[in-house]
Amino acid sequence: MIKRKKFNVLLSAFLVSVSLFSLIPYKIDAFIQEPSNTSQNNSETSYLVEDNENYDTMPFKFRKSNELQSIANNSALNLAGLENLNISGSQQFSKMNLPLLLKAIDTNLPVIDFDLRQESHGFINGIPISFENEHNNANKGLSNNQVLKKEKAQLDSIKKGVPISFHNHPNKTITPEEVFDEKTLVTSDNIKYMRIFATDEELPSVESIDSFITIIKNLKEDSWLHFHCKEGIGRTTTFMIFYDMMKNYNNVSANDITNRQIELADFDSNDVHLLTSERRIALYDSFYNYCKKYSPEFKTTFGEYIKSL
């Protein structure tokens, strides 16, 4: 079991702690970044990269909520509601391994692809690619529409029939025959597409969290939700935790929901450390308390709730 950090101060005191604010460059509170339309844009040059090389095998970090063999014997972990949650997560998939992913999900429910990547990305000849700077935050500070326009322009700049190489694999050359975005790929396979513009290496903004809540509360039918970011770790797990909390806050503690989503993925110690930082635990706790107070209607936004603390 992952041990939850104990806080000796109230959440409100944590939010205004001078020492934490000196370490965390966020203005709304101590654990949520600014909305993307007010953050300073990162103008650092971005480069075309290949997202992963296992594009013809199963995406790494795959897990699903009804496959509990790895955690079923953990008697200390409350698994109530998990098996029927109908969610999965992984790293970025490709055109070639999307059929393998759907086979592994193995559901008759409609599948919704939750793309959690703010960074510009798409596919060349079915291979997942993106435009990346040092911290993979080249689109930080742009509105959602600005990201989509920039992404389209970057994908359109890739010339078909002209050989190219990748910044992270300079000796690997391919000749683009087809270039498309993720929405085009998944909708061609009858998968519904949802985009949450979450910045890599940071906690999700209030804006992106509220967008997610709006999507979930307006779903009209039972569906299977597949979450992914680039690596299938930080953003993917965070939003899987959020969804689990929205559905199971009445019967399962925040601690158990957090732990079971992390343990379900069988992460290594470095990934666990990332996902259980003080800021992330504070975010999980705050979102859980928000769910207990405002579900199932969620008429008050998470942003309004945070400001009221």
XYZ file of C-alpha atoms in Angstrom:
309
model
C 0.000 0.000 0.000
C 1.091 3.515 -0.731
C 1.177 5.515 2.480
C -0.670 8.787 2.310
C 1.162 11.836 3.595
C -0.331 13.342 6.744
C -0.986 17.053 6.937
C -0.862 18.892 10.247
C -2.608 21.970 8.977
C -5.993 22.557 7.442
C -6.244 22.665 3.666
C -6.993 26.377 3.769
C -3.797 27.013 5.661
C -1.922 24.871 3.165
C -3.276 26.951 0.308
C -1.907 30.192 1.708
C 1.365 28.868 3.074
C 4.107 31.333 2.238
C 6.755 28.650 2.142
C 4.828 26.569 -0.365
C 3.997 29.576 -2.511
C 7.700 30.349 -2.705
C 8.224 26.914 -4.240
C 5.124 26.574 -6.412
C 4.552 29.179 -9.155
C 0.770 29.126 -9.191
C -1.525 32.040 -8.421
C -4.965 30.519 -7.884
C -3.819 28.272 -5.074
C -0.903 26.140 -4.028
C -1.661 23.062 -6.086
C -3.568 24.097 -9.218
C -1.905 25.882 -12.115
C -3.446 28.967 -13.678
C -6.111 28.583 -16.381
C -4.385 28.123 -19.694
C -5.686 31.377 -21.159
C -3.914 33.454 -18.500
C -0.631 31.589 -18.076
C 2.487 32.922 -19.709
C 3.039 31.217 -23.039
C 6.181 29.123 -23.361
C 7.853 30.271 -26.581
C 10.717 27.787 -26.431
C 11.344 26.044 -29.750
C 9.621 22.687 -30.118
C 10.819 19.768 -32.210
C 9.156 16.908 -34.035
C 9.558 13.735 -31.970
C 8.406 10.151 -32.200
C 6.289 9.498 -29.112
C 7.179 5.825 -28.754
C 8.591 2.946 -30.754
C 6.255 0.179 -29.603
C 3.600 1.292 -32.066
C 2.900 -2.230 -33.341
C 2.533 -3.854 -29.901
C 0.277 -3.079 -26.942
C 0.643 0.463 -25.568
C 2.710 0.510 -22.378
C 1.109 1.187 -18.965
C -2.170 -0.397 -20.039
C -4.586 -1.231 -17.229
C -8.343 -1.501 -16.896
C -10.713 -1.287 -13.993
C -12.230 -4.758 -14.358
C -8.894 -6.583 -14.466
C -8.043 -6.763 -10.784
C -5.723 -9.754 -10.498
C -2.786 -7.613 -9.423
C -4.637 -6.040 -6.477
C -7.467 -8.459 -5.658
C -5.529 -10.066 -2.792
C -4.866 -6.751 -1.079
C -7.376 -7.043 1.755
C -6.464 -3.593 3.057
C -7.674 -1.923 -0.143
C -11.361 -1.139 -0.675
C -12.210 -2.200 -4.235
C -15.925 -1.333 -4.099
C -17.213 -0.047 -7.434
C -13.912 -0.481 -9.261
C -14.819 -3.524 -11.334
C -17.872 -1.740 -12.779
C -16.135 1.584 -13.399
C -15.522 0.785 -17.090
C -12.298 2.724 -17.570
C -8.795 2.003 -18.813
C -5.555 3.890 -19.290
C -2.330 3.674 -21.273
C 0.425 5.613 -22.989
C -0.254 7.162 -26.406
C -1.450 4.549 -28.885
C -0.779 4.357 -32.630
C -2.888 3.546 -35.662
C -1.315 0.093 -35.691
C -1.900 -0.841 -32.054
C -5.308 0.783 -31.623
C -6.991 -2.519 -32.646
C -4.886 -4.323 -30.012
C -5.972 -1.766 -27.430
C -9.652 -2.209 -28.270
C -9.274 -5.994 -28.109
C -7.685 -5.698 -24.653
C -10.452 -3.388 -23.430
C -12.924 -6.038 -24.607
C -16.230 -4.257 -24.159
C -19.545 -4.002 -25.965
C -20.013 -0.479 -24.634
C -19.307 2.582 -26.781
C -15.673 3.618 -26.260
C -14.687 7.227 -25.577
C -11.081 8.279 -26.073
C -10.037 10.850 -23.457
C -6.999 12.540 -24.965
C -5.354 14.419 -22.077
C -2.527 16.011 -24.067
C -2.233 19.780 -24.398
C 0.866 19.471 -26.561
C 0.476 19.325 -30.337
C 0.455 15.733 -31.521
C -0.773 13.464 -34.281
C 0.328 10.616 -36.524
C 2.663 10.164 -39.482
C 2.018 6.904 -41.333
C 0.158 5.819 -38.188
C 3.166 6.442 -35.920
C 2.426 8.700 -32.918
C 4.364 11.962 -33.066
C 4.327 15.269 -31.232
C 5.978 18.665 -31.160
C 7.998 18.815 -27.965
C 10.222 21.241 -26.087
C 12.361 20.463 -23.046
C 9.433 20.186 -20.624
C 6.776 19.249 -23.187
C 4.819 22.416 -22.407
C 5.198 24.370 -25.651
C 1.434 25.074 -25.762
C 1.154 26.283 -22.186
C -0.612 29.641 -22.080
C -2.635 29.031 -25.238
C -6.403 28.705 -25.232
C -7.873 25.390 -26.326
C -8.809 26.821 -29.727
C -5.326 28.262 -30.143
C -3.835 24.846 -29.415
C -6.046 23.222 -32.045
C -5.119 25.833 -34.655
C -1.421 25.525 -33.849
C -1.588 21.731 -33.915
C -3.287 21.772 -37.319
C -0.683 24.163 -38.713
C 2.164 22.024 -37.394
C 0.693 18.827 -38.824
C -0.019 20.581 -42.135
C 3.633 21.652 -42.288
C 4.694 18.007 -42.642
C 5.074 17.479 -46.379
C 3.963 14.195 -47.865
C 6.610 12.467 -49.934
C 9.472 14.420 -48.355
C 11.684 12.303 -46.023
C 11.979 13.534 -42.441
C 13.686 12.441 -39.234
C 12.794 12.892 -35.575
C 14.623 15.063 -33.073
C 14.813 12.152 -30.614
C 15.791 9.652 -33.351
C 17.926 11.673 -35.784
C 19.158 8.591 -37.631
C 15.645 7.319 -38.285
C 14.089 8.589 -41.519
C 10.550 8.083 -42.777
C 8.675 9.404 -45.785
C 5.234 10.720 -44.801
C 2.407 9.199 -46.792
C -0.426 10.184 -44.464
C -0.610 12.735 -41.650
C -3.632 13.128 -39.388
C -4.706 14.141 -35.900
C -6.024 11.866 -33.171
C -9.665 12.792 -33.625
C -9.486 11.712 -37.260
C -7.949 8.377 -36.276
C -10.336 7.351 -33.521
C -13.579 8.608 -35.050
C -12.806 6.576 -38.175
C -12.984 3.544 -35.875
C -16.325 4.603 -34.331
C -14.663 5.822 -31.136
C -15.912 9.068 -29.617
C -13.184 11.649 -29.028
C -12.811 13.999 -26.054
C -9.820 16.316 -25.530
C -8.738 17.665 -22.150
C -5.889 20.151 -22.582
C -3.664 19.235 -19.630
C -0.060 20.441 -19.504
C 2.588 17.748 -19.111
C 4.706 17.649 -15.915
C 2.171 19.837 -14.067
C -1.047 19.379 -12.163
C -4.142 19.948 -14.297
C -5.557 23.455 -14.322
C -8.906 24.295 -12.756
C -10.071 24.984 -16.293
C -9.229 21.477 -17.525
C -10.728 19.851 -14.427
C -13.994 21.724 -14.894
C -14.052 20.776 -18.584
C -13.702 17.144 -17.557
C -16.493 17.398 -14.972
C -18.813 18.958 -17.561
C -18.144 16.157 -20.036
C -18.720 13.416 -17.464
C -21.941 14.806 -16.037
C -23.367 15.219 -19.564
C -22.645 11.686 -20.798
C -25.953 10.308 -22.039
C -25.221 6.586 -22.044
C -23.079 3.943 -20.433
C -19.669 4.058 -22.052
C -16.147 2.765 -21.666
C -13.676 5.577 -21.044
C -10.076 5.144 -22.157
C -7.645 7.721 -20.778
C -4.200 8.457 -22.142
C -1.484 11.086 -22.125
C 1.968 10.651 -23.653
C 3.411 8.114 -21.205
C 0.228 6.912 -19.467
C 1.436 7.983 -16.020
C 0.778 11.435 -14.537
C -2.139 12.912 -16.444
C -3.718 9.546 -17.178
C -3.719 8.381 -13.555
C -4.865 11.750 -12.227
C -7.997 11.815 -14.374
C -8.719 8.144 -13.701
C -8.616 9.026 -9.994
C -10.983 11.945 -10.618
C -13.462 9.721 -12.454
C -13.298 7.049 -9.755
C -13.985 9.713 -7.127
C -16.958 11.103 -9.048
C -18.517 7.638 -9.160
C -17.482 6.105 -5.815
C -17.023 8.918 -3.279
C -19.934 7.587 -1.198
C -18.470 4.135 -0.608
C -14.690 4.464 -0.868
C -12.241 6.818 0.843
C -10.034 9.233 -1.082
C -7.060 7.249 0.149
C -8.320 3.944 -1.247
C -9.394 5.442 -4.568
C -5.987 7.027 -5.029
C -4.133 3.880 -3.994
C -6.147 1.474 -6.096
C -5.735 3.498 -9.285
C -1.986 3.721 -8.729
C -1.611 0.061 -7.772
C -3.791 -1.056 -10.687
C -1.134 0.319 -13.045
C 1.735 -1.454 -11.259
C 3.993 1.597 -11.473
C 7.624 1.643 -10.421
C 8.804 3.596 -7.379
C 9.641 6.731 -9.378
C 6.150 6.888 -10.856
C 4.582 6.317 -7.442
C 6.686 9.129 -6.001
C 5.447 11.466 -8.741
C 1.814 10.555 -8.188
C 1.927 10.889 -4.397
C 3.645 14.254 -4.028
C 2.169 16.620 -1.435
C 0.618 18.796 -4.117
C -1.028 15.841 -5.835
C -2.366 14.424 -2.574
C -3.771 17.869 -1.743
C -5.428 17.961 -5.163
C -6.913 14.464 -4.819
C -8.250 15.284 -1.353
C -9.749 18.555 -2.500
C -11.423 16.948 -5.517
C -12.796 14.160 -3.332
C -14.267 16.667 -0.876
C -15.741 18.575 -3.800
C -17.425 15.382 -5.032
C -18.884 14.656 -1.600
C -20.285 18.168 -1.358
C -21.595 18.814 -4.862
C -22.314 15.509 -6.593
C -24.206 14.208 -8.405
C -25.366 17.455 -10.027
C -22.027 19.307 -9.772
C -23.820 22.635 -10.214
C -20.929 24.400 -8.501
C -17.708 24.225 -10.488
C -14.486 22.948 -9.003
C -12.967 26.362 -9.633
C -15.693 28.045 -7.582
C -15.196 25.505 -4.827
C -11.442 26.131 -4.684
C -11.955 29.886 -4.464
C -14.364 29.396 -1.559
C -11.820 27.587 0.618
